[in-house]
């Protein structure tokens, strides 16, 4: 998995590409999230449009991000899941836990 991040309108935007299978760089993602929360960032957009596959460790990473933000009164949005990732979210019922969006504007304008 490759990830990048940036701040937009006081929201953390994390872009994940490749396969989210709990690799070594998952800790780096959590570190970026933790730093953003310490800076009082309340919203996180995780762009998962570039993900081909997610395993249980990858799901664990997404839940960790969600837990960290919600514990501080924030929210996490998953953006543009591919068809296969969307099916996984439905099967695992994570689509009921995460807010699924199609564009950053849905969050950044509010």
PDB file of C-alpha atoms in Angstrom:
ATOM      1  CA  UNK A   1       0.000   0.000   0.000  1.00  0.00           C
ATOM      2  CA  UNK A   2       1.082   3.523  -0.756  1.00  0.00           C
ATOM      3  CA  UNK A   3      -0.367   6.437   1.175  1.00  0.00           C
ATOM      4  CA  UNK A   4      -0.195  10.191   0.987  1.00  0.00           C
ATOM      5  CA  UNK A   5      -1.819  12.812   3.155  1.00  0.00           C
ATOM      6  CA  UNK A   6      -2.600  16.511   3.168  1.00  0.00           C
ATOM      7  CA  UNK A   7      -4.655  19.033   5.085  1.00  0.00           C
ATOM      8  CA  UNK A   8      -7.623  20.690   3.354  1.00  0.00           C
ATOM      9  CA  UNK A   9      -9.945  23.114   5.161  1.00  0.00           C
ATOM     10  CA  UNK A  10      -8.948  21.695   8.554  1.00  0.00           C
ATOM     11  CA  UNK A  11      -9.658  18.119   7.424  1.00  0.00           C
ATOM     12  CA  UNK A  12      -7.050  15.397   7.074  1.00  0.00           C
ATOM     13  CA  UNK A  13      -7.179  13.765   3.638  1.00  0.00           C
ATOM     14  CA  UNK A  14      -5.453  10.375   3.443  1.00  0.00           C
ATOM     15  CA  UNK A  15      -5.133   8.677   0.057  1.00  0.00           C
ATOM     16  CA  UNK A  16      -4.571   4.915   0.032  1.00  0.00           C
ATOM     17  CA  UNK A  17      -3.618   3.000  -3.109  1.00  0.00           C
ATOM     18  CA  UNK A  18      -2.759  -0.618  -3.802  1.00  0.00           C
ATOM     19  CA  UNK A  19      -3.658  -3.396  -1.383  1.00  0.00           C
ATOM     20  CA  UNK A  20      -4.570  -2.540   2.224  1.00  0.00           C
ATOM     21  CA  UNK A  21      -3.244  -5.623   3.962  1.00  0.00           C
ATOM     22  CA  UNK A  22      -1.754  -4.257   7.202  1.00  0.00           C
ATOM     23  CA  UNK A  23       1.780  -3.685   5.987  1.00  0.00           C
ATOM     24  CA  UNK A  24       4.512  -1.915   7.916  1.00  0.00           C
ATOM     25  CA  UNK A  25       3.363   1.520   6.767  1.00  0.00           C
ATOM     26  CA  UNK A  26       0.046   1.116   8.611  1.00  0.00           C
ATOM     27  CA  UNK A  27       1.852   2.437  11.691  1.00  0.00           C
ATOM     28  CA  UNK A  28       2.855   5.517   9.701  1.00  0.00           C
ATOM     29  CA  UNK A  29      -0.803   6.126   8.786  1.00  0.00           C
ATOM     30  CA  UNK A  30      -1.810   5.875  12.450  1.00  0.00           C
ATOM     31  CA  UNK A  31       0.990   8.300  13.356  1.00  0.00           C
ATOM     32  CA  UNK A  32      -0.272  10.859  10.804  1.00  0.00           C
ATOM     33  CA  UNK A  33      -3.806  10.467  12.184  1.00  0.00           C
ATOM     34  CA  UNK A  34      -2.622  10.876  15.776  1.00  0.00           C
ATOM     35  CA  UNK A  35      -0.701  14.052  14.905  1.00  0.00           C
ATOM     36  CA  UNK A  36      -3.745  15.519  13.143  1.00  0.00           C
ATOM     37  CA  UNK A  37      -5.973  14.790  16.143  1.00  0.00           C
ATOM     38  CA  UNK A  38      -3.448  16.446  18.443  1.00  0.00           C
ATOM     39  CA  UNK A  39      -3.765  19.540  16.236  1.00  0.00           C
ATOM     40  CA  UNK A  40      -7.550  19.508  16.860  1.00  0.00           C
ATOM     41  CA  UNK A  41      -8.490  18.228  13.387  1.00  0.00           C
ATOM     42  CA  UNK A  42     -12.032  16.821  13.575  1.00  0.00           C
ATOM     43  CA  UNK A  43     -12.609  15.307  10.122  1.00  0.00           C
ATOM     44  CA  UNK A  44     -10.689  12.717   8.158  1.00  0.00           C
ATOM     45  CA  UNK A  45     -11.372  11.782   4.549  1.00  0.00           C
ATOM     46  CA  UNK A  46      -9.843   8.466   3.534  1.00  0.00           C
ATOM     47  CA  UNK A  47      -9.703   8.231  -0.256  1.00  0.00           C
ATOM     48  CA  UNK A  48      -9.948   4.511  -0.940  1.00  0.00           C
ATOM     49  CA  UNK A  49     -10.683   4.821  -4.659  1.00  0.00           C
ATOM     50  CA  UNK A  50      -7.223   3.431  -5.437  1.00  0.00           C
ATOM     51  CA  UNK A  51      -7.527   0.327  -3.261  1.00  0.00           C
ATOM     52  CA  UNK A  52      -7.764  -3.007  -5.050  1.00  0.00           C
ATOM     53  CA  UNK A  53      -8.045  -5.229  -1.994  1.00  0.00           C
ATOM     54  CA  UNK A  54      -8.529  -4.996   1.785  1.00  0.00           C
ATOM     55  CA  UNK A  55      -7.928  -7.848   4.239  1.00  0.00           C
ATOM     56  CA  UNK A  56      -8.795  -8.052   7.937  1.00  0.00           C
ATOM     57  CA  UNK A  57      -5.652  -6.135   8.947  1.00  0.00           C
ATOM     58  CA  UNK A  58      -6.618  -3.364   6.540  1.00  0.00           C
ATOM     59  CA  UNK A  59     -10.114  -3.257   8.010  1.00  0.00           C
ATOM     60  CA  UNK A  60      -8.474  -3.023  11.421  1.00  0.00           C
ATOM     61  CA  UNK A  61      -6.503   0.030  10.274  1.00  0.00           C
ATOM     62  CA  UNK A  62      -9.674   1.768   9.057  1.00  0.00           C
ATOM     63  CA  UNK A  63     -11.431   1.003  12.347  1.00  0.00           C
ATOM     64  CA  UNK A  64      -8.426   2.313  14.299  1.00  0.00           C
ATOM     65  CA  UNK A  65      -8.615   5.602  12.370  1.00  0.00           C
ATOM     66  CA  UNK A  66     -12.372   5.808  12.973  1.00  0.00           C
ATOM     67  CA  UNK A  67     -12.012   5.082  16.694  1.00  0.00           C
ATOM     68  CA  UNK A  68      -9.307   7.703  17.172  1.00  0.00           C
ATOM     69  CA  UNK A  69     -11.366  10.426  15.480  1.00  0.00           C
ATOM     70  CA  UNK A  70     -14.680   9.524  17.101  1.00  0.00           C
ATOM     71  CA  UNK A  71     -13.075   9.415  20.564  1.00  0.00           C
ATOM     72  CA  UNK A  72     -12.237  13.096  20.044  1.00  0.00           C
ATOM     73  CA  UNK A  73     -15.641  14.045  18.623  1.00  0.00           C
ATOM     74  CA  UNK A  74     -14.574  13.758  14.999  1.00  0.00           C
ATOM     75  CA  UNK A  75     -15.680  11.753  11.984  1.00  0.00           C
ATOM     76  CA  UNK A  76     -14.096   9.617   9.268  1.00  0.00           C
ATOM     77  CA  UNK A  77     -15.388   9.496   5.701  1.00  0.00           C
ATOM     78  CA  UNK A  78     -14.461   6.805   3.189  1.00  0.00           C
ATOM     79  CA  UNK A  79     -14.335   8.252  -0.300  1.00  0.00           C
ATOM     80  CA  UNK A  80     -15.101   6.477  -3.586  1.00  0.00           C
ATOM     81  CA  UNK A  81     -14.737   2.784  -2.719  1.00  0.00           C
ATOM     82  CA  UNK A  82     -14.275   0.558  -5.754  1.00  0.00           C
ATOM     83  CA  UNK A  83     -16.998  -1.959  -6.484  1.00  0.00           C
ATOM     84  CA  UNK A  84     -15.090  -4.820  -4.835  1.00  0.00           C
ATOM     85  CA  UNK A  85     -14.235  -2.739  -1.752  1.00  0.00           C
ATOM     86  CA  UNK A  86     -17.852  -1.521  -1.546  1.00  0.00           C
ATOM     87  CA  UNK A  87     -19.029  -5.157  -1.542  1.00  0.00           C
ATOM     88  CA  UNK A  88     -16.625  -5.909   1.320  1.00  0.00           C
ATOM     89  CA  UNK A  89     -17.945  -2.933   3.291  1.00  0.00           C
ATOM     90  CA  UNK A  90     -21.500  -4.205   2.823  1.00  0.00           C
ATOM     91  CA  UNK A  91     -20.661  -7.824   3.720  1.00  0.00           C
ATOM     92  CA  UNK A  92     -18.859  -6.735   6.893  1.00  0.00           C
ATOM     93  CA  UNK A  93     -21.593  -4.161   7.633  1.00  0.00           C
ATOM     94  CA  UNK A  94     -18.919  -1.474   7.860  1.00  0.00           C
ATOM     95  CA  UNK A  95     -20.983   0.619   5.442  1.00  0.00           C
ATOM     96  CA  UNK A  96     -23.313   1.232   8.404  1.00  0.00           C
ATOM     97  CA  UNK A  97     -20.428   2.441  10.589  1.00  0.00           C
ATOM     98  CA  UNK A  98     -18.449   4.559   8.131  1.00  0.00           C
ATOM     99  CA  UNK A  99     -19.837   7.462   6.169  1.00  0.00           C
ATOM    100  CA  UNK A 100     -19.310   6.763   2.467  1.00  0.00           C
ATOM    101  CA  UNK A 101     -18.864   9.809   0.222  1.00  0.00           C
ATOM    102  CA  UNK A 102     -18.189  10.345  -3.477  1.00  0.00           C
ATOM    103  CA  UNK A 103     -16.218  13.611  -3.286  1.00  0.00           C
ATOM    104  CA  UNK A 104     -14.204  15.675  -0.830  1.00  0.00           C
ATOM    105  CA  UNK A 105     -16.582  18.578  -1.350  1.00  0.00           C
ATOM    106  CA  UNK A 106     -19.306  16.726   0.567  1.00  0.00           C
ATOM    107  CA  UNK A 107     -17.208  17.187   3.717  1.00  0.00           C
ATOM    108  CA  UNK A 108     -15.122  20.262   2.988  1.00  0.00           C
ATOM    109  CA  UNK A 109     -18.106  22.512   2.225  1.00  0.00           C
ATOM    110  CA  UNK A 110     -19.947  21.617   5.420  1.00  0.00           C
TER     111      UNK A 110
END
